[in-house]
Coordinates of C-alpha atoms and ligand atoms in Angstrom, one line a residue:
X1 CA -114.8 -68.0 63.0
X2 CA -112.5 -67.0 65.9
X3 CA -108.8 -67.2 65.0
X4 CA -108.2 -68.4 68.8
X5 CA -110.4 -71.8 67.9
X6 CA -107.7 -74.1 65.2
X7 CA -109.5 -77.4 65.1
X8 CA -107.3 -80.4 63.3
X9 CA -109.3 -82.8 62.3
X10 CA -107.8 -86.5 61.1
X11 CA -109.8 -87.1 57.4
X12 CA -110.1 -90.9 56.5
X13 CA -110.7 -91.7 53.3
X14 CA -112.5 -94.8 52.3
X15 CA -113.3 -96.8 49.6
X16 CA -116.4 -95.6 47.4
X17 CA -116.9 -93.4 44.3
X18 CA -117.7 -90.7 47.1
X19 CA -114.2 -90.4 47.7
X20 CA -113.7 -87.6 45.4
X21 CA -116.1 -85.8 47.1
X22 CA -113.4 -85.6 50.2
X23 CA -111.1 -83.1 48.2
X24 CA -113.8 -80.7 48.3
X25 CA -114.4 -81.7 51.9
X26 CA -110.8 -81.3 52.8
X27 CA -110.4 -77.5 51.4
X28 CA -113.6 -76.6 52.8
X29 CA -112.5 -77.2 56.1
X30 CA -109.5 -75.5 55.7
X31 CA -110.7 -72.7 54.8
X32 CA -113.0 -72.7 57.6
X33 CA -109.7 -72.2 60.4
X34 CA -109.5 -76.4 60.6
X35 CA -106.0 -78.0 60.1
X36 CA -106.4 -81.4 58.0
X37 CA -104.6 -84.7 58.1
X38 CA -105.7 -87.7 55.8
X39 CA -105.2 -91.2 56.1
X40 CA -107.1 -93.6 53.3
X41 CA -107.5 -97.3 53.0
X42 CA -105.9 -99.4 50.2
X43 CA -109.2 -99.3 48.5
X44 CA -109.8 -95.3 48.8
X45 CA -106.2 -95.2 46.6
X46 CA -108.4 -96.7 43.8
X47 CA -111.3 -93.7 43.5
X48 CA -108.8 -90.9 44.0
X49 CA -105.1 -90.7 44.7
X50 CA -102.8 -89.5 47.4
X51 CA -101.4 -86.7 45.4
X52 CA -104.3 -84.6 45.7
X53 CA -104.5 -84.9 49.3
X54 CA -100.8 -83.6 49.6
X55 CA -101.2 -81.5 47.8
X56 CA -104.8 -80.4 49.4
X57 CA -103.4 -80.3 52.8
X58 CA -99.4 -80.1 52.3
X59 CA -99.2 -83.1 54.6
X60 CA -98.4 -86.9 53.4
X61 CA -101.0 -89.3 53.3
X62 CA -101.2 -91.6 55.9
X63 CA -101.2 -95.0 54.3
X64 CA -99.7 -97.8 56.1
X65 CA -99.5 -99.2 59.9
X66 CA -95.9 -100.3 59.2
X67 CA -94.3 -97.1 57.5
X68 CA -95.9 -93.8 58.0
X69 CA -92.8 -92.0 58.6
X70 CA -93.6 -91.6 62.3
X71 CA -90.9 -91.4 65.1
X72 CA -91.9 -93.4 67.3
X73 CA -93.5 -95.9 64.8
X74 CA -96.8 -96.1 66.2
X75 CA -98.8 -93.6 63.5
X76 CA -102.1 -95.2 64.8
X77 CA -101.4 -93.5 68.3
X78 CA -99.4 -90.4 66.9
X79 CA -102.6 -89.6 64.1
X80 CA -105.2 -89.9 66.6
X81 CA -103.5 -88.0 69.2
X82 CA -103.0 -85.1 67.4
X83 CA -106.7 -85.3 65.8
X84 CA -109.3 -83.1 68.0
X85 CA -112.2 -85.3 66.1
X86 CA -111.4 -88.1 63.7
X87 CA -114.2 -87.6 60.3
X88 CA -114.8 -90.5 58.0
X89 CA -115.9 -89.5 54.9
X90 CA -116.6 -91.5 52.9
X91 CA -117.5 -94.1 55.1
X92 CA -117.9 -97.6 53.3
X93 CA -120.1 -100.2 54.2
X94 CA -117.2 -102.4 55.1
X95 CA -115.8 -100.1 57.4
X96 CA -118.6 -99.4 59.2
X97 CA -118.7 -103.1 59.8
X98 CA -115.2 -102.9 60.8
X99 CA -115.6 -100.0 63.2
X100 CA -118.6 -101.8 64.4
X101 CA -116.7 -105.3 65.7
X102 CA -113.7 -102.6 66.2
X103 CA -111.4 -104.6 63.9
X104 CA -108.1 -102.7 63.3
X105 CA -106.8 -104.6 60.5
X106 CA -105.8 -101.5 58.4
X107 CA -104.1 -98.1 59.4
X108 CA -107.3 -96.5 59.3
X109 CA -109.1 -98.6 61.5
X110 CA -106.0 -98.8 64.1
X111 CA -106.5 -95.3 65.0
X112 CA -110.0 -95.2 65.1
X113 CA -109.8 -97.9 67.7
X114 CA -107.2 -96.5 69.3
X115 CA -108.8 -92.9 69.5
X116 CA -109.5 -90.7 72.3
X117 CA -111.4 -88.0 70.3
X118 CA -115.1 -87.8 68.9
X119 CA -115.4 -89.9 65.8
X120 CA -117.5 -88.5 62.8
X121 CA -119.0 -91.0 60.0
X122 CA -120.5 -90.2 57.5
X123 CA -121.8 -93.3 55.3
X124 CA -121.9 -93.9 51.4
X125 CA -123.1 -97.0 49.7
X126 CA -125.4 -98.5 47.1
X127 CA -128.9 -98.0 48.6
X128 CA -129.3 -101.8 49.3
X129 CA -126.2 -102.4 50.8
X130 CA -127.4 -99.3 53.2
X131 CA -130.5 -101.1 53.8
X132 CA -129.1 -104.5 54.4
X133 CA -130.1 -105.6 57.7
X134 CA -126.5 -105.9 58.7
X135 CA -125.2 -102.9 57.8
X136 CA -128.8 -101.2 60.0
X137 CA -127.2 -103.3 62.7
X138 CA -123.7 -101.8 62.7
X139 CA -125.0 -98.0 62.2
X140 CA -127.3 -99.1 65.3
X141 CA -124.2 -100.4 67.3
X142 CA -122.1 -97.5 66.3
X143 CA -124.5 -94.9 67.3
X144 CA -125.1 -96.7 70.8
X145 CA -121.3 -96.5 70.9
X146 CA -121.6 -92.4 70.5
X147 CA -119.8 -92.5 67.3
X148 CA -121.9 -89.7 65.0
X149 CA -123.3 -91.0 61.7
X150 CA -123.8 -88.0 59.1
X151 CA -126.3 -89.3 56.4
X152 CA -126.7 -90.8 54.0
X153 CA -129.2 -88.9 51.8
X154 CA -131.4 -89.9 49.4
X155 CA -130.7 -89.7 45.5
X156 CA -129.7 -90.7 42.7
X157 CA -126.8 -92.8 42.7
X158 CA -123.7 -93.7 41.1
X159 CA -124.7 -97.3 40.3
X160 CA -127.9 -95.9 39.0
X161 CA -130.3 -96.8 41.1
X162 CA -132.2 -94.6 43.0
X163 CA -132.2 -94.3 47.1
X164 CA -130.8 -93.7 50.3
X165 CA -127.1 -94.3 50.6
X166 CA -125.6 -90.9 49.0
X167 CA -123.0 -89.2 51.2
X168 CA -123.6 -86.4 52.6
X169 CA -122.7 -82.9 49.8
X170 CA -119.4 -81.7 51.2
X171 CA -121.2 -78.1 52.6
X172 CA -123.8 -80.3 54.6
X173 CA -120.9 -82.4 56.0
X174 CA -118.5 -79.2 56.6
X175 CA -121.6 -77.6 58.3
X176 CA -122.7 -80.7 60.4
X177 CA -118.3 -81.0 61.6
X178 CA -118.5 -77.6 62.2
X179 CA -121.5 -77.7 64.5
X180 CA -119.9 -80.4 66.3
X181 CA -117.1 -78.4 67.8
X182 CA -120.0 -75.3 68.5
X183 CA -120.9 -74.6 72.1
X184 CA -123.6 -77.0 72.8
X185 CA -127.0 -75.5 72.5
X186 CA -129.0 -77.1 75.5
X187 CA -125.7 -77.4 77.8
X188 CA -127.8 -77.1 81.3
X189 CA -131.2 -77.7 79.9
X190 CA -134.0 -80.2 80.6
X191 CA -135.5 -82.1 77.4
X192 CA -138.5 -84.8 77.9
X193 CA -139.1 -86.9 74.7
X194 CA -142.0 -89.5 74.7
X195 CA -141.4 -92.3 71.5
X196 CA -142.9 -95.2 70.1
X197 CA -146.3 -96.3 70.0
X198 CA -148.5 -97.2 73.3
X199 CA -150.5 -100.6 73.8
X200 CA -153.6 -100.4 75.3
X201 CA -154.8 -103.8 77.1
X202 CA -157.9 -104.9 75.9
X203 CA -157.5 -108.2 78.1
X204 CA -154.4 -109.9 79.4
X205 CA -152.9 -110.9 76.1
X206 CA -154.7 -108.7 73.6
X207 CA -154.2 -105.0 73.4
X208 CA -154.6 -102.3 70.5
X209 CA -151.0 -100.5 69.4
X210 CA -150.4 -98.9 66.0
X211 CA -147.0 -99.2 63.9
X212 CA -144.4 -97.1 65.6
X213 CA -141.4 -97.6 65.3
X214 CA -139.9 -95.1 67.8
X215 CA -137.3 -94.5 65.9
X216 CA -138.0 -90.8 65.1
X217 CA -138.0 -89.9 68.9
X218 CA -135.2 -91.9 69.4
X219 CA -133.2 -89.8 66.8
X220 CA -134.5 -86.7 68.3
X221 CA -133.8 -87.7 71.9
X222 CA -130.1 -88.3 70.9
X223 CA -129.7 -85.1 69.1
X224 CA -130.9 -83.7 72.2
X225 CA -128.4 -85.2 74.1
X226 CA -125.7 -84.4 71.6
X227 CA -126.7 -81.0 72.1
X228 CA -125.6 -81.2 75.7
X229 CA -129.6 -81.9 77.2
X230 CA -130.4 -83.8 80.3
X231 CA -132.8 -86.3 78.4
X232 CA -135.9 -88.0 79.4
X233 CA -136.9 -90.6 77.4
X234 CA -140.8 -92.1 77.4
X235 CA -140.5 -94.8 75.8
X236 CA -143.7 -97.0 74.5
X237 CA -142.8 -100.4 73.6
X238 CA -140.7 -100.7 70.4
X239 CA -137.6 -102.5 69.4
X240 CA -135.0 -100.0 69.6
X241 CA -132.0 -100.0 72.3
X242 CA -132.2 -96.0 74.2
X243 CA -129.4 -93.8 73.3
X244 CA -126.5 -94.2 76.1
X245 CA -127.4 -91.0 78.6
X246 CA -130.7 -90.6 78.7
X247 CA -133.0 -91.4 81.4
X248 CA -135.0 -94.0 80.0
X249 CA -138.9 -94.8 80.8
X250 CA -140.5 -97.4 79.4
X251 CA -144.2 -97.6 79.8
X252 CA -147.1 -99.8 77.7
X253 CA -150.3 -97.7 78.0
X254 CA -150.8 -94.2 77.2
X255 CA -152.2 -93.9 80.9
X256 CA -148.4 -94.7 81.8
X257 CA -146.6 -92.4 79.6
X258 CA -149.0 -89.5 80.4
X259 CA -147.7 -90.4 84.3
X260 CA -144.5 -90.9 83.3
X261 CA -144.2 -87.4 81.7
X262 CA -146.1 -85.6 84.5
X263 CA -143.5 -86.9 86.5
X264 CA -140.7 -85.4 84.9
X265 CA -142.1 -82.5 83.1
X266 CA -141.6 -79.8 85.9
X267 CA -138.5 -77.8 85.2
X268 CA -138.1 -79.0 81.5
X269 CA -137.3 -76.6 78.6
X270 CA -138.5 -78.5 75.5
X271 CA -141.2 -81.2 75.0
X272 CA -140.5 -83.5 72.2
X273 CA -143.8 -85.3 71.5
X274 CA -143.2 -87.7 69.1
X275 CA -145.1 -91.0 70.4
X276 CA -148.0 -92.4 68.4
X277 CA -150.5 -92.0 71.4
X278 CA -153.9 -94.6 71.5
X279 CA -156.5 -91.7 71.2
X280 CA -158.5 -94.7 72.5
X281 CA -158.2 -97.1 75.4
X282 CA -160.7 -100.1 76.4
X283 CA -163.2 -98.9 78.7
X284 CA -163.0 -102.2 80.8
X285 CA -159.9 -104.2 80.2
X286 CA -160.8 -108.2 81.2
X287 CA -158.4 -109.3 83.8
X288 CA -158.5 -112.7 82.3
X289 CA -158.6 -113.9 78.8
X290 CA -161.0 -113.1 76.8
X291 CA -162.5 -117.0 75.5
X292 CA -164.3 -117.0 72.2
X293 CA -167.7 -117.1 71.4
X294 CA -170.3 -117.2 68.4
X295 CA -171.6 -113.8 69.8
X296 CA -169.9 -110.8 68.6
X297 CA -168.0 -109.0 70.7
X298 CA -167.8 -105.0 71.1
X299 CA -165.2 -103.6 73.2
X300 CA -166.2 -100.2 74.8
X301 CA -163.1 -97.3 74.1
X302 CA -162.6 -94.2 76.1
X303 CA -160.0 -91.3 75.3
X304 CA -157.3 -91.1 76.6
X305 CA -155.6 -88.0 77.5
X306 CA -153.7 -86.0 75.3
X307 CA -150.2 -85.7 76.9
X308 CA -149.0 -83.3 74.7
X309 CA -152.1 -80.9 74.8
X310 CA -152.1 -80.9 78.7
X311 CA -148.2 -80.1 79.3
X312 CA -149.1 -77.1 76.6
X313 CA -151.7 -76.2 79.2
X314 CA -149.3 -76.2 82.1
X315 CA -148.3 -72.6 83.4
X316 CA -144.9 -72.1 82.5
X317 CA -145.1 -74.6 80.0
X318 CA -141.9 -76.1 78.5
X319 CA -141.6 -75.1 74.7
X320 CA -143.4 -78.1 72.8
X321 CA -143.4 -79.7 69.6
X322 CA -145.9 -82.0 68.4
X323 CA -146.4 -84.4 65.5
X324 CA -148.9 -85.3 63.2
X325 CA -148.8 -88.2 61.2
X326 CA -151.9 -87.8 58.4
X327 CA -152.6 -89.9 55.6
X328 CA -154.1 -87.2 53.6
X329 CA -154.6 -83.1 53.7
X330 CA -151.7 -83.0 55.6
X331 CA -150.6 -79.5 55.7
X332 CA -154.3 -78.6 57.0
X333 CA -154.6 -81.2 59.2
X334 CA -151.3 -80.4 60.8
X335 CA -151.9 -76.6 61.2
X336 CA -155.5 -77.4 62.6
X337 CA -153.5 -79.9 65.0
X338 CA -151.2 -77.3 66.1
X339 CA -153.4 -74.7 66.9
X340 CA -156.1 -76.7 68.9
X341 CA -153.5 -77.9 70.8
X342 CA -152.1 -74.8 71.9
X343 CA -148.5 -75.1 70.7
X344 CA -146.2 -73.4 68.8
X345 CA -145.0 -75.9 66.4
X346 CA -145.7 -79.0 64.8
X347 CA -143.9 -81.5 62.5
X348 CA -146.2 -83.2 60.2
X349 CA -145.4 -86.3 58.1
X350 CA -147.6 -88.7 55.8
X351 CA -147.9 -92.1 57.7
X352 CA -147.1 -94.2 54.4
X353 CA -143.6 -91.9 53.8
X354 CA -142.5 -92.6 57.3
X355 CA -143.5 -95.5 59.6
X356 CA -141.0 -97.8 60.2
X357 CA -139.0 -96.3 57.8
X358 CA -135.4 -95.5 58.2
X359 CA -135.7 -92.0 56.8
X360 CA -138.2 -89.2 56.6
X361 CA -139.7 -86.5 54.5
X362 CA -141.5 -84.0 56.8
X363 CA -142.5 -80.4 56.8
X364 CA -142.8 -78.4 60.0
X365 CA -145.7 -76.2 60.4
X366 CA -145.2 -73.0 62.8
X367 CA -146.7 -69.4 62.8
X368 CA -144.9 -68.4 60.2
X369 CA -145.9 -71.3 58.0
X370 CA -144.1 -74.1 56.5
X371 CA -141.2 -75.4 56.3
X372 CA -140.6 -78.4 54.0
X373 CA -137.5 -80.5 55.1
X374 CA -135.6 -82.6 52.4
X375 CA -135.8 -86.4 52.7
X376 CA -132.9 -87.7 54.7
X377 CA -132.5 -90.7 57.4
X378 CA -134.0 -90.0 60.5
X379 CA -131.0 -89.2 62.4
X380 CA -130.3 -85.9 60.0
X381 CA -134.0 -84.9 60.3
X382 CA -134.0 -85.1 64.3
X383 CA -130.9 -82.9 63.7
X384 CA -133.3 -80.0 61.5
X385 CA -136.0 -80.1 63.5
X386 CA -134.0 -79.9 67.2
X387 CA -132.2 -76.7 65.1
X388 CA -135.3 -75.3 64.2
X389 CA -137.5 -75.9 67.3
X390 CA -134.2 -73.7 69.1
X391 CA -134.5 -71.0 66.8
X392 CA -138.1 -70.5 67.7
X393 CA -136.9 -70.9 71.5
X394 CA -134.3 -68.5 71.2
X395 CA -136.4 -66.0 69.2
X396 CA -139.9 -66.5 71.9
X397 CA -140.4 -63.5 73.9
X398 CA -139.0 -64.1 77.3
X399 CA -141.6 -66.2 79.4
X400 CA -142.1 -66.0 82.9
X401 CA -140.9 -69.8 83.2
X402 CA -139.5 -70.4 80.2
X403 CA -136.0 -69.3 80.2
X404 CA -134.7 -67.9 76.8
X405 CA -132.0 -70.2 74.6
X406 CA -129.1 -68.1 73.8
X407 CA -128.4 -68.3 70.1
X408 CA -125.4 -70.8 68.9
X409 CA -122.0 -68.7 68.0
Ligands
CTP1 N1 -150.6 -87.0 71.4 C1 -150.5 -87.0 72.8 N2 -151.4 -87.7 73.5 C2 -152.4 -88.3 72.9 C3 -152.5 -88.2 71.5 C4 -151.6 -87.5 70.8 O1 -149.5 -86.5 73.4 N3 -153.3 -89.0 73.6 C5 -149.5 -86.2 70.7 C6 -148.6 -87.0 69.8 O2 -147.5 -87.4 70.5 C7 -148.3 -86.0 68.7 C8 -149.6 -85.2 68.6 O3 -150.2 -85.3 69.8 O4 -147.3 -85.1 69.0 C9 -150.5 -85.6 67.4 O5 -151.1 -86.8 67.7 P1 -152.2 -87.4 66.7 O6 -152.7 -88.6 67.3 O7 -151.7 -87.4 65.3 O8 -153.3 -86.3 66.7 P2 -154.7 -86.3 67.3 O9 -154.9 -85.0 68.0 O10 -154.9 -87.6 68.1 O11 -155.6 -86.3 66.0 P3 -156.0 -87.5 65.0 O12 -155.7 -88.8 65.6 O13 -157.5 -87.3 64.8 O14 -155.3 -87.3 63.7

């Protein structure tokens, strides 16, 4: 790393058995050229104490709002001032809460309200408390609110059970920091992501859709936009609130997204085709309700288009991705997919592992094979695949229309 480029970075420490795992965090970045400071919460100061961290960083612990031996006794303003990103790790459940409502009843949680720098979490919990409905809110909230959640993985745990809700290993969390503060990969580039599933009208009421969530292109469209993109989102109808930045389109039918993407597919660099397309739409939609009758009733379906196979076809196509969700033979299926769609990779999952689901287990399929990725939440796979999809970008032969990615420093 370039001896120019000091980064200081404000550790917080919270409460959870994963709190040892910040020593190793802590030296790691400072080995890596980044100057530490470390504030914990009462309840950190029962998994590990504050010696280690002074010791760790030759700095004192930052404790307490009211006697933090700071001048101008205001250490929520002086810490996060002098922080170029603030990393919580480990973050509890509680805290997130906290940072959520943006309560700042604790030193810790002072100067993450009162900060004007990036703000890192990375969650650690019992698997349930992860998947509590009101903790999914809060990691919702905070990621609308641009604050960047690292994790959890999967695993075994320290309560024994077995599931999502492990931090982070202190390399994956040094490497994901570290990434942060790296030039921004698609600074000045164009990225069109199309999400969710689509709803085909089979009258005015009724319509066939599949089980989407949307949040897999959701993930990927912010990554996107982390990575400095101008982000389209096509958006079928799902549940989820669009990452703040990106141009959002919501459409219904897959007649509509296919539009939608025409529309804004000139001039992109990457297509991100994540939506659960109808491969089927009613040939005749009623324009009135359908009433019931002792007859049966057979509905006439058409194809639709396949979006992702005609922007592949376009000259000067953008790079594209694809996905395939199988529910069996899925590296052949996938592999078969890719290559009769004309692209040059594809990310294949099994339907049961990953629909609705808050994390994913997928393995990406390109012409040099594949590539399984380890089980994560959905947010840390968007972040693999956008990595991966740039290497292929950066390593494609220059195109006539598609420029070539210069590879991250
Ligand atoms: N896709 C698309 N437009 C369609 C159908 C699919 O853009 N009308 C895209 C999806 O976004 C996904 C990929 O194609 O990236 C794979 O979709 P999938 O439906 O799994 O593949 P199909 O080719 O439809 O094959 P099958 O349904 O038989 O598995």
């Amino acid at each position: 790393m370039e001896e120019t480029a000091k980064r200081r970075i404000l550790l917080g420490i919270t409460g959870g058995i994963a709190a040892y795992k910040a020593a190793e965090l802590a030296r790691a970045l400072q080995k890596n050229n980044v100057e530490v400071r470390v504030a914990m919460t009462e309840a950190a100061t029962h998994f590990v104490g504050t010696a280690t961290f002074q010791a760790l960083t030759g700095r004192p612990v930052a404790l307490d709002a009211w006697d933090a031996g700071v001048p101008n006794a205001m250490p929520h303003i002086e810490l996060s001032r002098e922080a170029d990103a603030i990393v919580i790790a480990p973050a509890s459940a509680d805290f997130l809460a906290k940072l959520a409502l943006g309560l700042a009843d604790d030193l810790l949680s002072t100067t993450c309200l009162a900060r004007n720098c990036p703000l890192i979490v990375a969650p650690a919990m019992n698997r349930e408390m992860w998947d509590n409905p009101a903790t999914q809110r809060n990691v919702e909230r905070l990621r609308a609110d641009g604050i960047a959640i690292l994790g959890p993985a999967a695993g075994d745990q320290a309560c024994g059970e077995t599931g999502m809700g492990r931090m982070l290993e202190p390399e994956a969390l040094l490497e994901a920091i570290l990434s942060h503060f790296a030039p921004r990969r698609l600074a000045g580039r164009k990225v069109v992501v199309t999400a969710g599933p689509t709803f085909e009208a089979i009258d005015t009421v009724r319509g066939i859709t599949n089980r989407s969530s949307g949040k897999m292109g959701y993930a990927l469209a912010a990554e996107a936009l982390a990575e400095g993109a101008a982000v389209t989102l096509v958006s079928g109808p799902t549940a989820l609130a669009p990452p703040a930045g990106v141009i959002f389109v919501p459409v219904t039918s897959a007649a509509e997204m296919l539009a939608a993407v025409e529309a804004s597919i000139g001039e992109a660099d990457l297509f991100l085709s994540v939506a659960a397309v109808a491969d089927y739409t009613p040939a005749r939609p009623s324009a009135r309700k359908i009433k019931k009758s002792d007859e049966a009733l057979r509905i006439d379906l058409e194809p639709t288009v396949d979006i992702l196979a005609r922007v592949a076809a376009r000259p000067g196509a953008p790079f594209c991705v694809g996905f395939a969700a199988e529910s069996e033979n899925l590296a052949e299926y996938a592999q078969a997919k890719r290559k009769r769609k004309g692209i040059p990779m594809i990310v294949a999952n099994l339907v049961q592992q990953a629909i609705g689901r808050d994390d994913n287990e997928v393995v990406i399929h390109d012409d040099a094979g594949a590539h399984p990725l380890p089980r994560a939440a959905k947010a840390q796979v968007a972040a693999a695949i956008l990595s991966h999809a740039l290497g292929l970008m950066a390593s494609r032969p220059p195109h006539a229309a598609v420029r070539p990615l210069q590879q991250a420093s």
